[in-house]
């Protein structure tokens, strides 16, 4: 992949907006571009926690395995987002989660050491990164609260409303989310069984609140769904 193309991708990340051209060229020189096939791991738990990743194309799920062997999805990463950044504030030298490509992905990778050195020389980037880490930790906290205080139906509805907010496109009075996740992935994200997800989504479709298939979700009556969260 051409270096010019890699630099273009890096410039497209909000995290790097406002950096001067010499700094962008330095960043370009210390990052590598990787293509990850669908369903392939990007890193495993217990791998060295020595890199940070920027997702340009596709979706990535961050998961952790419980002591009972059950997979729990911590977060979904979408294009333009960073992952692996918590390694900067963690003392551990090894990963505690897994990163798996949900689609064919294109990522930029940079060593933690190089990124910390680069951020120290660019105070505006350092501030953005601090805010990003705070936001990510807040999202993890909100997920935990949802799992503790909401029933299964509320968790599924809250999740699809989150998808609408973060990935949806409003067309007329409807919100379109493409691509949609499998019911199995939604179940893992909401701590519900696949059958429960099927039941909740089917009920919402029967009531005319949503439409969905394997490729897309359409939210038809947002206000009513919000009241059910």
mmCIF file with all atom_site columns, C-alpha atoms in Angstrom:
data_model
loop_
_atom_site.group_PDB
_atom_site.id
_atom_site.type_symbol
_atom_site.label_atom_id
_atom_site.label_alt_id
_atom_site.label_comp_id
_atom_site.label_asym_id
_atom_site.label_entity_id
_atom_site.label_seq_id
_atom_site.pdbx_PDB_ins_code
_atom_site.Cartn_x
_atom_site.Cartn_y
_atom_site.Cartn_z
_atom_site.occupancy
_atom_site.B_iso_or_equiv
_atom_site.pdbx_formal_charge
_atom_site.auth_seq_id
_atom_site.auth_comp_id
_atom_site.auth_asym_id
_atom_site.auth_atom_id
_atom_site.pdbx_PDB_model_num
ATOM 1   C CA . UNK A 1 1   ? 0.000   0.000   0.000  1.00 0.00 ? 1   UNK A CA 1
ATOM 2   C CA . UNK A 1 2   ? 1.441   3.382   -0.984 1.00 0.00 ? 2   UNK A CA 1
ATOM 3   C CA . UNK A 1 3   ? 2.818   5.629   1.703  1.00 0.00 ? 3   UNK A CA 1
ATOM 4   C CA . UNK A 1 4   ? 0.773   8.545   0.377  1.00 0.00 ? 4   UNK A CA 1
ATOM 5   C CA . UNK A 1 5   ? -2.372  6.485   0.851  1.00 0.00 ? 5   UNK A CA 1
ATOM 6   C CA . UNK A 1 6   ? -1.393  5.662   4.424  1.00 0.00 ? 6   UNK A CA 1
ATOM 7   C CA . UNK A 1 7   ? -0.800  9.345   5.203  1.00 0.00 ? 7   UNK A CA 1
ATOM 8   C CA . UNK A 1 8   ? -4.215  10.208  3.760  1.00 0.00 ? 8   UNK A CA 1
ATOM 9   C CA . UNK A 1 9   ? -5.857  7.670   6.049  1.00 0.00 ? 9   UNK A CA 1
ATOM 10  C CA . UNK A 1 10  ? -4.051  9.045   9.104  1.00 0.00 ? 10  UNK A CA 1
ATOM 11  C CA . UNK A 1 11  ? -5.074  12.608  8.261  1.00 0.00 ? 11  UNK A CA 1
ATOM 12  C CA . UNK A 1 12  ? -8.689  11.457  8.168  1.00 0.00 ? 12  UNK A CA 1
ATOM 13  C CA . UNK A 1 13  ? -8.719  10.542  11.879 1.00 0.00 ? 13  UNK A CA 1
ATOM 14  C CA . UNK A 1 14  ? -10.246 13.209  14.146 1.00 0.00 ? 14  UNK A CA 1
ATOM 15  C CA . UNK A 1 15  ? -7.569  12.477  16.724 1.00 0.00 ? 15  UNK A CA 1
ATOM 16  C CA . UNK A 1 16  ? -4.928  13.907  14.378 1.00 0.00 ? 16  UNK A CA 1
ATOM 17  C CA . UNK A 1 17  ? -6.870  16.902  13.071 1.00 0.00 ? 17  UNK A CA 1
ATOM 18  C CA . UNK A 1 18  ? -4.876  20.120  13.477 1.00 0.00 ? 18  UNK A CA 1
ATOM 19  C CA . UNK A 1 19  ? -1.430  18.534  13.524 1.00 0.00 ? 19  UNK A CA 1
ATOM 20  C CA . UNK A 1 20  ? 1.152   20.274  11.367 1.00 0.00 ? 20  UNK A CA 1
ATOM 21  C CA . UNK A 1 21  ? 2.334   18.563  8.187  1.00 0.00 ? 21  UNK A CA 1
ATOM 22  C CA . UNK A 1 22  ? 5.835   17.725  9.518  1.00 0.00 ? 22  UNK A CA 1
ATOM 23  C CA . UNK A 1 23  ? 4.207   16.005  12.502 1.00 0.00 ? 23  UNK A CA 1
ATOM 24  C CA . UNK A 1 24  ? 1.871   14.056  10.218 1.00 0.00 ? 24  UNK A CA 1
ATOM 25  C CA . UNK A 1 25  ? 4.822   12.941  8.120  1.00 0.00 ? 25  UNK A CA 1
ATOM 26  C CA . UNK A 1 26  ? 6.595   11.796  11.294 1.00 0.00 ? 26  UNK A CA 1
ATOM 27  C CA . UNK A 1 27  ? 3.480   9.880   12.334 1.00 0.00 ? 27  UNK A CA 1
ATOM 28  C CA . UNK A 1 28  ? 3.323   8.330   8.874  1.00 0.00 ? 28  UNK A CA 1
ATOM 29  C CA . UNK A 1 29  ? 6.887   7.075   9.228  1.00 0.00 ? 29  UNK A CA 1
ATOM 30  C CA . UNK A 1 30  ? 6.262   5.273   12.538 1.00 0.00 ? 30  UNK A CA 1
ATOM 31  C CA . UNK A 1 31  ? 2.954   3.567   11.659 1.00 0.00 ? 31  UNK A CA 1
ATOM 32  C CA . UNK A 1 32  ? 2.181   0.519   9.566  1.00 0.00 ? 32  UNK A CA 1
ATOM 33  C CA . UNK A 1 33  ? -0.973  -0.263  7.615  1.00 0.00 ? 33  UNK A CA 1
ATOM 34  C CA . UNK A 1 34  ? -2.472  -3.733  7.905  1.00 0.00 ? 34  UNK A CA 1
ATOM 35  C CA . UNK A 1 35  ? -5.387  -5.519  6.249  1.00 0.00 ? 35  UNK A CA 1
ATOM 36  C CA . UNK A 1 36  ? -7.140  -8.012  8.534  1.00 0.00 ? 36  UNK A CA 1
ATOM 37  C CA . UNK A 1 37  ? -9.475  -10.663 7.032  1.00 0.00 ? 37  UNK A CA 1
ATOM 38  C CA . UNK A 1 38  ? -12.975 -11.077 8.426  1.00 0.00 ? 38  UNK A CA 1
ATOM 39  C CA . UNK A 1 39  ? -13.215 -13.104 11.662 1.00 0.00 ? 39  UNK A CA 1
ATOM 40  C CA . UNK A 1 40  ? -9.445  -13.041 12.177 1.00 0.00 ? 40  UNK A CA 1
ATOM 41  C CA . UNK A 1 41  ? -7.839  -11.954 15.473 1.00 0.00 ? 41  UNK A CA 1
ATOM 42  C CA . UNK A 1 42  ? -5.884  -8.713  15.688 1.00 0.00 ? 42  UNK A CA 1
ATOM 43  C CA . UNK A 1 43  ? -4.536  -9.590  19.109 1.00 0.00 ? 43  UNK A CA 1
ATOM 44  C CA . UNK A 1 44  ? -5.222  -12.113 21.863 1.00 0.00 ? 44  UNK A CA 1
ATOM 45  C CA . UNK A 1 45  ? -5.417  -11.845 25.632 1.00 0.00 ? 45  UNK A CA 1
ATOM 46  C CA . UNK A 1 46  ? -1.917  -12.337 27.063 1.00 0.00 ? 46  UNK A CA 1
ATOM 47  C CA . UNK A 1 47  ? -0.300  -10.899 23.928 1.00 0.00 ? 47  UNK A CA 1
ATOM 48  C CA . UNK A 1 48  ? 2.222   -8.112  24.630 1.00 0.00 ? 48  UNK A CA 1
ATOM 49  C CA . UNK A 1 49  ? 0.383   -4.835  25.233 1.00 0.00 ? 49  UNK A CA 1
ATOM 50  C CA . UNK A 1 50  ? 2.759   -2.841  23.077 1.00 0.00 ? 50  UNK A CA 1
ATOM 51  C CA . UNK A 1 51  ? 0.706   -1.384  20.195 1.00 0.00 ? 51  UNK A CA 1
ATOM 52  C CA . UNK A 1 52  ? -2.162  1.023   19.567 1.00 0.00 ? 52  UNK A CA 1
ATOM 53  C CA . UNK A 1 53  ? -4.504  0.678   16.591 1.00 0.00 ? 53  UNK A CA 1
ATOM 54  C CA . UNK A 1 54  ? -6.549  3.067   14.444 1.00 0.00 ? 54  UNK A CA 1
ATOM 55  C CA . UNK A 1 55  ? -9.429  1.530   12.503 1.00 0.00 ? 55  UNK A CA 1
ATOM 56  C CA . UNK A 1 56  ? -10.005 2.899   9.009  1.00 0.00 ? 56  UNK A CA 1
ATOM 57  C CA . UNK A 1 57  ? -12.357 0.289   7.524  1.00 0.00 ? 57  UNK A CA 1
ATOM 58  C CA . UNK A 1 58  ? -14.561 -2.463  8.935  1.00 0.00 ? 58  UNK A CA 1
ATOM 59  C CA . UNK A 1 59  ? -15.608 -3.213  12.514 1.00 0.00 ? 59  UNK A CA 1
ATOM 60  C CA . UNK A 1 60  ? -13.719 -4.757  15.410 1.00 0.00 ? 60  UNK A CA 1
ATOM 61  C CA . UNK A 1 61  ? -15.102 -6.354  18.564 1.00 0.00 ? 61  UNK A CA 1
ATOM 62  C CA . UNK A 1 62  ? -13.212 -6.287  21.838 1.00 0.00 ? 62  UNK A CA 1
ATOM 63  C CA . UNK A 1 63  ? -14.014 -9.311  23.963 1.00 0.00 ? 63  UNK A CA 1
ATOM 64  C CA . UNK A 1 64  ? -13.041 -10.917 27.225 1.00 0.00 ? 64  UNK A CA 1
ATOM 65  C CA . UNK A 1 65  ? -13.547 -14.506 28.356 1.00 0.00 ? 65  UNK A CA 1
ATOM 66  C CA . UNK A 1 66  ? -15.080 -15.133 31.784 1.00 0.00 ? 66  UNK A CA 1
ATOM 67  C CA . UNK A 1 67  ? -13.769 -17.731 34.220 1.00 0.00 ? 67  UNK A CA 1
ATOM 68  C CA . UNK A 1 68  ? -16.618 -19.986 33.009 1.00 0.00 ? 68  UNK A CA 1
ATOM 69  C CA . UNK A 1 69  ? -15.354 -19.702 29.428 1.00 0.00 ? 69  UNK A CA 1
ATOM 70  C CA . UNK A 1 70  ? -18.141 -17.387 28.228 1.00 0.00 ? 70  UNK A CA 1
ATOM 71  C CA . UNK A 1 71  ? -17.231 -14.662 25.739 1.00 0.00 ? 71  UNK A CA 1
ATOM 72  C CA . UNK A 1 72  ? -18.284 -11.145 26.754 1.00 0.00 ? 72  UNK A CA 1
ATOM 73  C CA . UNK A 1 73  ? -18.096 -8.326  24.207 1.00 0.00 ? 73  UNK A CA 1
ATOM 74  C CA . UNK A 1 74  ? -16.704 -5.193  25.837 1.00 0.00 ? 74  UNK A CA 1
ATOM 75  C CA . UNK A 1 75  ? -17.060 -2.826  22.902 1.00 0.00 ? 75  UNK A CA 1
ATOM 76  C CA . UNK A 1 76  ? -17.573 -2.498  19.162 1.00 0.00 ? 76  UNK A CA 1
ATOM 77  C CA . UNK A 1 77  ? -15.025 -0.367  17.341 1.00 0.00 ? 77  UNK A CA 1
ATOM 78  C CA . UNK A 1 78  ? -16.132 1.473   14.203 1.00 0.00 ? 78  UNK A CA 1
ATOM 79  C CA . UNK A 1 79  ? -14.151 3.245   11.456 1.00 0.00 ? 79  UNK A CA 1
ATOM 80  C CA . UNK A 1 80  ? -12.358 6.348   12.704 1.00 0.00 ? 80  UNK A CA 1
ATOM 81  C CA . UNK A 1 81  ? -11.965 4.977   16.244 1.00 0.00 ? 81  UNK A CA 1
ATOM 82  C CA . UNK A 1 82  ? -8.935  3.930   18.260 1.00 0.00 ? 82  UNK A CA 1
ATOM 83  C CA . UNK A 1 83  ? -8.477  0.677   20.175 1.00 0.00 ? 83  UNK A CA 1
ATOM 84  C CA . UNK A 1 84  ? -5.731  -0.755  22.321 1.00 0.00 ? 84  UNK A CA 1
ATOM 85  C CA . UNK A 1 85  ? -5.184  2.725   23.766 1.00 0.00 ? 85  UNK A CA 1
ATOM 86  C CA . UNK A 1 86  ? -5.907  1.659   27.344 1.00 0.00 ? 86  UNK A CA 1
ATOM 87  C CA . UNK A 1 87  ? -2.495  0.004   27.327 1.00 0.00 ? 87  UNK A CA 1
ATOM 88  C CA . UNK A 1 88  ? -1.099  3.501   27.848 1.00 0.00 ? 88  UNK A CA 1
ATOM 89  C CA . UNK A 1 89  ? -2.587  3.788   31.339 1.00 0.00 ? 89  UNK A CA 1
ATOM 90  C CA . UNK A 1 90  ? -2.380  0.142   32.353 1.00 0.00 ? 90  UNK A CA 1
ATOM 91  C CA . UNK A 1 91  ? 0.620   -1.262  34.182 1.00 0.00 ? 91  UNK A CA 1
ATOM 92  C CA . UNK A 1 92  ? 0.177   -4.716  32.696 1.00 0.00 ? 92  UNK A CA 1
ATOM 93  C CA . UNK A 1 93  ? 2.557   -5.710  29.917 1.00 0.00 ? 93  UNK A CA 1
ATOM 94  C CA . UNK A 1 94  ? -0.040  -8.116  28.455 1.00 0.00 ? 94  UNK A CA 1
ATOM 95  C CA . UNK A 1 95  ? -3.477  -7.666  26.918 1.00 0.00 ? 95  UNK A CA 1
ATOM 96  C CA . UNK A 1 96  ? -6.489  -8.636  28.997 1.00 0.00 ? 96  UNK A CA 1
ATOM 97  C CA . UNK A 1 97  ? -8.943  -8.694  26.059 1.00 0.00 ? 97  UNK A CA 1
ATOM 98  C CA . UNK A 1 98  ? -9.210  -10.017 22.513 1.00 0.00 ? 98  UNK A CA 1
ATOM 99  C CA . UNK A 1 99  ? -9.666  -7.925  19.356 1.00 0.00 ? 99  UNK A CA 1
ATOM 100 C CA . UNK A 1 100 ? -11.429 -9.719  16.486 1.00 0.00 ? 100 UNK A CA 1
ATOM 101 C CA . UNK A 1 101 ? -12.273 -8.357  13.015 1.00 0.00 ? 101 UNK A CA 1
ATOM 102 C CA . UNK A 1 102 ? -16.032 -8.548  12.409 1.00 0.00 ? 102 UNK A CA 1
ATOM 103 C CA . UNK A 1 103 ? -15.516 -7.519  8.771  1.00 0.00 ? 103 UNK A CA 1
ATOM 104 C CA . UNK A 1 104 ? -12.544 -7.148  6.460  1.00 0.00 ? 104 UNK A CA 1
ATOM 105 C CA . UNK A 1 105 ? -10.617 -4.435  8.284  1.00 0.00 ? 105 UNK A CA 1
ATOM 106 C CA . UNK A 1 106 ? -7.964  -1.874  7.473  1.00 0.00 ? 106 UNK A CA 1
ATOM 107 C CA . UNK A 1 107 ? -5.973  -0.657  10.464 1.00 0.00 ? 107 UNK A CA 1
ATOM 108 C CA . UNK A 1 108 ? -2.996  1.561   11.259 1.00 0.00 ? 108 UNK A CA 1
ATOM 109 C CA . UNK A 1 109 ? -0.713  0.228   13.989 1.00 0.00 ? 109 UNK A CA 1
ATOM 110 C CA . UNK A 1 110 ? 1.863   2.109   16.062 1.00 0.00 ? 110 UNK A CA 1
ATOM 111 C CA . UNK A 1 111 ? 4.024   0.920   18.934 1.00 0.00 ? 111 UNK A CA 1
ATOM 112 C CA . UNK A 1 112 ? 2.996   2.199   22.362 1.00 0.00 ? 112 UNK A CA 1
ATOM 113 C CA . UNK A 1 113 ? 6.474   3.580   22.975 1.00 0.00 ? 113 UNK A CA 1
ATOM 114 C CA . UNK A 1 114 ? 6.533   5.532   19.689 1.00 0.00 ? 114 UNK A CA 1
ATOM 115 C CA . UNK A 1 115 ? 3.016   6.854   20.240 1.00 0.00 ? 115 UNK A CA 1
ATOM 116 C CA . UNK A 1 116 ? 3.728   8.076   23.777 1.00 0.00 ? 116 UNK A CA 1
ATOM 117 C CA . UNK A 1 117 ? 6.865   9.833   22.540 1.00 0.00 ? 117 UNK A CA 1
ATOM 118 C CA . UNK A 1 118 ? 4.934   11.389  19.657 1.00 0.00 ? 118 UNK A CA 1
ATOM 119 C CA . UNK A 1 119 ? 2.060   12.533  21.920 1.00 0.00 ? 119 UNK A CA 1
ATOM 120 C CA . UNK A 1 120 ? 4.479   14.134  24.396 1.00 0.00 ? 120 UNK A CA 1
ATOM 121 C CA . UNK A 1 121 ? 5.746   16.371  21.595 1.00 0.00 ? 121 UNK A CA 1
ATOM 122 C CA . UNK A 1 122 ? 2.189   17.304  20.539 1.00 0.00 ? 122 UNK A CA 1
ATOM 123 C CA . UNK A 1 123 ? 0.240   18.644  23.569 1.00 0.00 ? 123 UNK A CA 1
ATOM 124 C CA . UNK A 1 124 ? -3.040  18.979  21.645 1.00 0.00 ? 124 UNK A CA 1
ATOM 125 C CA . UNK A 1 125 ? -2.904  15.275  20.771 1.00 0.00 ? 125 UNK A CA 1
ATOM 126 C CA . UNK A 1 126 ? -2.098  14.411  24.371 1.00 0.00 ? 126 UNK A CA 1
ATOM 127 C CA . UNK A 1 127 ? -5.235  16.236  25.539 1.00 0.00 ? 127 UNK A CA 1
ATOM 128 C CA . UNK A 1 128 ? -7.419  14.540  22.925 1.00 0.00 ? 128 UNK A CA 1
ATOM 129 C CA . UNK A 1 129 ? -6.051  11.163  23.945 1.00 0.00 ? 129 UNK A CA 1
ATOM 130 C CA . UNK A 1 130 ? -6.774  11.830  27.612 1.00 0.00 ? 130 UNK A CA 1
ATOM 131 C CA . UNK A 1 131 ? -10.368 12.723  26.740 1.00 0.00 ? 131 UNK A CA 1
ATOM 132 C CA . UNK A 1 132 ? -10.656 9.624   24.546 1.00 0.00 ? 132 UNK A CA 1
ATOM 133 C CA . UNK A 1 133 ? -9.513  7.314   27.322 1.00 0.00 ? 133 UNK A CA 1
ATOM 134 C CA . UNK A 1 134 ? -11.912 8.985   29.765 1.00 0.00 ? 134 UNK A CA 1
ATOM 135 C CA . UNK A 1 135 ? -14.769 8.556   27.287 1.00 0.00 ? 135 UNK A CA 1
ATOM 136 C CA . UNK A 1 136 ? -13.928 4.871   26.740 1.00 0.00 ? 136 UNK A CA 1
ATOM 137 C CA . UNK A 1 137 ? -13.847 4.185   30.491 1.00 0.00 ? 137 UNK A CA 1
ATOM 138 C CA . UNK A 1 138 ? -17.189 6.007   30.888 1.00 0.00 ? 138 UNK A CA 1
ATOM 139 C CA . UNK A 1 139 ? -18.714 3.794   28.198 1.00 0.00 ? 139 UNK A CA 1
ATOM 140 C CA . UNK A 1 140 ? -17.471 0.674   29.955 1.00 0.00 ? 140 UNK A CA 1
ATOM 141 C CA . UNK A 1 141 ? -19.056 1.945   33.181 1.00 0.00 ? 141 UNK A CA 1
ATOM 142 C CA . UNK A 1 142 ? -22.381 2.600   31.419 1.00 0.00 ? 142 UNK A CA 1
ATOM 143 C CA . UNK A 1 143 ? -22.337 -0.939  29.995 1.00 0.00 ? 143 UNK A CA 1
ATOM 144 C CA . UNK A 1 144 ? -21.856 -2.386  33.457 1.00 0.00 ? 144 UNK A CA 1
ATOM 145 C CA . UNK A 1 145 ? -24.747 -0.289  34.830 1.00 0.00 ? 145 UNK A CA 1
ATOM 146 C CA . UNK A 1 146 ? -26.960 -1.472  31.970 1.00 0.00 ? 146 UNK A CA 1
ATOM 147 C CA . UNK A 1 147 ? -26.163 -5.113  32.711 1.00 0.00 ? 147 UNK A CA 1
ATOM 148 C CA . UNK A 1 148 ? -26.907 -4.636  36.416 1.00 0.00 ? 148 UNK A CA 1
ATOM 149 C CA . UNK A 1 149 ? -30.023 -2.442  36.398 1.00 0.00 ? 149 UNK A CA 1
ATOM 150 C CA . UNK A 1 150 ? -31.913 -3.210  33.155 1.00 0.00 ? 150 UNK A CA 1
ATOM 151 C CA . UNK A 1 151 ? -33.865 -6.307  32.204 1.00 0.00 ? 151 UNK A CA 1
ATOM 152 C CA . UNK A 1 152 ? -33.057 -8.208  29.008 1.00 0.00 ? 152 UNK A CA 1
ATOM 153 C CA . UNK A 1 153 ? -35.624 -6.386  26.859 1.00 0.00 ? 153 UNK A CA 1
ATOM 154 C CA . UNK A 1 154 ? -34.394 -2.971  28.006 1.00 0.00 ? 154 UNK A CA 1
ATOM 155 C CA . UNK A 1 155 ? -30.784 -3.969  27.331 1.00 0.00 ? 155 UNK A CA 1
ATOM 156 C CA . UNK A 1 156 ? -31.541 -4.993  23.751 1.00 0.00 ? 156 UNK A CA 1
ATOM 157 C CA . UNK A 1 157 ? -33.566 -1.816  23.100 1.00 0.00 ? 157 UNK A CA 1
ATOM 158 C CA . UNK A 1 158 ? -30.855 0.369   24.658 1.00 0.00 ? 158 UNK A CA 1
ATOM 159 C CA . UNK A 1 159 ? -28.274 -1.317  22.478 1.00 0.00 ? 159 UNK A CA 1
ATOM 160 C CA . UNK A 1 160 ? -30.103 -0.777  19.185 1.00 0.00 ? 160 UNK A CA 1
ATOM 161 C CA . UNK A 1 161 ? -30.754 2.847   20.157 1.00 0.00 ? 161 UNK A CA 1
ATOM 162 C CA . UNK A 1 162 ? -27.023 3.215   20.794 1.00 0.00 ? 162 UNK A CA 1
ATOM 163 C CA . UNK A 1 163 ? -26.371 1.816   17.314 1.00 0.00 ? 163 UNK A CA 1
ATOM 164 C CA . UNK A 1 164 ? -28.804 4.361   15.886 1.00 0.00 ? 164 UNK A CA 1
ATOM 165 C CA . UNK A 1 165 ? -27.068 7.198   17.711 1.00 0.00 ? 165 UNK A CA 1
ATOM 166 C CA . UNK A 1 166 ? -23.527 6.228   16.765 1.00 0.00 ? 166 UNK A CA 1
ATOM 167 C CA . UNK A 1 167 ? -23.935 4.632   13.330 1.00 0.00 ? 167 UNK A CA 1
ATOM 168 C CA . UNK A 1 168 ? -27.391 5.585   12.106 1.00 0.00 ? 168 UNK A CA 1
ATOM 169 C CA . UNK A 1 169 ? -28.305 7.729   9.134  1.00 0.00 ? 169 UNK A CA 1
ATOM 170 C CA . UNK A 1 170 ? -31.612 9.612   9.253  1.00 0.00 ? 170 UNK A CA 1
ATOM 171 C CA . UNK A 1 171 ? -33.690 9.414   6.096  1.00 0.00 ? 171 UNK A CA 1
ATOM 172 C CA . UNK A 1 172 ? -37.063 11.117  6.448  1.00 0.00 ? 172 UNK A CA 1
ATOM 173 C CA . UNK A 1 173 ? -38.523 9.961   9.753  1.00 0.00 ? 173 UNK A CA 1
ATOM 174 C CA . UNK A 1 174 ? -36.522 6.730   9.909  1.00 0.00 ? 174 UNK A CA 1
ATOM 175 C CA . UNK A 1 175 ? -33.009 5.883   11.069 1.00 0.00 ? 175 UNK A CA 1
ATOM 176 C CA . UNK A 1 176 ? -31.009 3.373   9.024  1.00 0.00 ? 176 UNK A CA 1
ATOM 177 C CA . UNK A 1 177 ? -28.132 1.362   10.518 1.00 0.00 ? 177 UNK A CA 1
ATOM 178 C CA . UNK A 1 178 ? -25.963 -0.606  8.080  1.00 0.00 ? 178 UNK A CA 1
ATOM 179 C CA . UNK A 1 179 ? -24.577 -3.179  8.482  1.00 0.00 ? 179 UNK A CA 1
ATOM 180 C CA . UNK A 1 180 ? -26.584 -4.803  11.264 1.00 0.00 ? 180 UNK A CA 1
ATOM 181 C CA . UNK A 1 181 ? -25.074 -7.277  13.730 1.00 0.00 ? 181 UNK A CA 1
ATOM 182 C CA . UNK A 1 182 ? -25.972 -10.934 14.111 1.00 0.00 ? 182 UNK A CA 1
ATOM 183 C CA . UNK A 1 183 ? -28.381 -11.827 16.899 1.00 0.00 ? 183 UNK A CA 1
ATOM 184 C CA . UNK A 1 184 ? -25.559 -13.814 18.486 1.00 0.00 ? 184 UNK A CA 1
ATOM 185 C CA . UNK A 1 185 ? -23.327 -10.719 18.656 1.00 0.00 ? 185 UNK A CA 1
ATOM 186 C CA . UNK A 1 186 ? -26.166 -8.618  20.071 1.00 0.00 ? 186 UNK A CA 1
ATOM 187 C CA . UNK A 1 187 ? -26.756 -11.295 22.682 1.00 0.00 ? 187 UNK A CA 1
ATOM 188 C CA . UNK A 1 188 ? -23.105 -11.251 23.713 1.00 0.00 ? 188 UNK A CA 1
ATOM 189 C CA . UNK A 1 189 ? -23.123 -7.453  23.902 1.00 0.00 ? 189 UNK A CA 1
ATOM 190 C CA . UNK A 1 190 ? -26.263 -7.357  26.046 1.00 0.00 ? 190 UNK A CA 1
ATOM 191 C CA . UNK A 1 191 ? -25.720 -10.502 28.142 1.00 0.00 ? 191 UNK A CA 1
ATOM 192 C CA . UNK A 1 192 ? -28.823 -12.107 26.629 1.00 0.00 ? 192 UNK A CA 1
ATOM 193 C CA . UNK A 1 193 ? -29.356 -15.417 24.901 1.00 0.00 ? 193 UNK A CA 1
ATOM 194 C CA . UNK A 1 194 ? -29.719 -15.439 21.139 1.00 0.00 ? 194 UNK A CA 1
ATOM 195 C CA . UNK A 1 195 ? -33.316 -16.604 21.575 1.00 0.00 ? 195 UNK A CA 1
ATOM 196 C CA . UNK A 1 196 ? -34.092 -13.630 23.823 1.00 0.00 ? 196 UNK A CA 1
ATOM 197 C CA . UNK A 1 197 ? -32.685 -11.245 21.217 1.00 0.00 ? 197 UNK A CA 1
ATOM 198 C CA . UNK A 1 198 ? -34.785 -12.944 18.539 1.00 0.00 ? 198 UNK A CA 1
ATOM 199 C CA . UNK A 1 199 ? -37.919 -12.590 20.684 1.00 0.00 ? 199 UNK A CA 1
ATOM 200 C CA . UNK A 1 200 ? -37.351 -8.916  21.563 1.00 0.00 ? 200 UNK A CA 1
ATOM 201 C CA . UNK A 1 201 ? -36.541 -7.850  18.007 1.00 0.00 ? 201 UNK A CA 1
ATOM 202 C CA . UNK A 1 202 ? -39.476 -9.819  16.575 1.00 0.00 ? 202 UNK A CA 1
ATOM 203 C CA . UNK A 1 203 ? -41.818 -8.183  19.077 1.00 0.00 ? 203 UNK A CA 1
ATOM 204 C CA . UNK A 1 204 ? -40.552 -4.704  18.184 1.00 0.00 ? 204 UNK A CA 1
ATOM 205 C CA . UNK A 1 205 ? -41.014 -5.478  14.495 1.00 0.00 ? 205 UNK A CA 1
ATOM 206 C CA . UNK A 1 206 ? -44.565 -6.734  15.093 1.00 0.00 ? 206 UNK A CA 1
ATOM 207 C CA . UNK A 1 207 ? -45.357 -3.456  16.860 1.00 0.00 ? 207 UNK A CA 1
ATOM 208 C CA . UNK A 1 208 ? -44.021 -1.503  13.870 1.00 0.00 ? 208 UNK A CA 1
ATOM 209 C CA . UNK A 1 209 ? -41.191 0.099   15.834 1.00 0.00 ? 209 UNK A CA 1
ATOM 210 C CA . UNK A 1 210 ? -38.341 -1.380  13.800 1.00 0.00 ? 210 UNK A CA 1
ATOM 211 C CA . UNK A 1 211 ? -37.576 -3.291  10.611 1.00 0.00 ? 211 UNK A CA 1
ATOM 212 C CA . UNK A 1 212 ? -34.510 -5.441  10.101 1.00 0.00 ? 212 UNK A CA 1
ATOM 213 C CA . UNK A 1 213 ? -32.790 -8.107  8.089  1.00 0.00 ? 213 UNK A CA 1
ATOM 214 C CA . UNK A 1 214 ? -29.250 -9.467  8.016  1.00 0.00 ? 214 UNK A CA 1
ATOM 215 C CA . UNK A 1 215 ? -27.896 -6.331  6.335  1.00 0.00 ? 215 UNK A CA 1
ATOM 216 C CA . UNK A 1 216 ? -29.678 -3.439  8.020  1.00 0.00 ? 216 UNK A CA 1
ATOM 217 C CA . UNK A 1 217 ? -31.769 -2.125  10.909 1.00 0.00 ? 217 UNK A CA 1
ATOM 218 C CA . UNK A 1 218 ? -34.429 0.544   10.399 1.00 0.00 ? 218 UNK A CA 1
ATOM 219 C CA . UNK A 1 219 ? -35.827 2.372   13.410 1.00 0.00 ? 219 UNK A CA 1
ATOM 220 C CA . UNK A 1 220 ? -39.275 3.690   12.526 1.00 0.00 ? 220 UNK A CA 1
ATOM 221 C CA . UNK A 1 221 ? -40.528 5.130   15.836 1.00 0.00 ? 221 UNK A CA 1
ATOM 222 C CA . UNK A 1 222 ? -37.603 6.414   17.831 1.00 0.00 ? 222 UNK A CA 1
ATOM 223 C CA . UNK A 1 223 ? -39.553 8.201   20.570 1.00 0.00 ? 223 UNK A CA 1
ATOM 224 C CA . UNK A 1 224 ? -41.533 5.112   21.540 1.00 0.00 ? 224 UNK A CA 1
ATOM 225 C CA . UNK A 1 225 ? -38.372 3.028   21.696 1.00 0.00 ? 225 UNK A CA 1
ATOM 226 C CA . UNK A 1 226 ? -36.667 5.616   23.887 1.00 0.00 ? 226 UNK A CA 1
ATOM 227 C CA . UNK A 1 227 ? -39.498 5.381   26.417 1.00 0.00 ? 227 UNK A CA 1
ATOM 228 C CA . UNK A 1 228 ? -38.975 1.606   26.612 1.00 0.00 ? 228 UNK A CA 1
ATOM 229 C CA . UNK A 1 229 ? -35.272 1.775   27.499 1.00 0.00 ? 229 UNK A CA 1
#
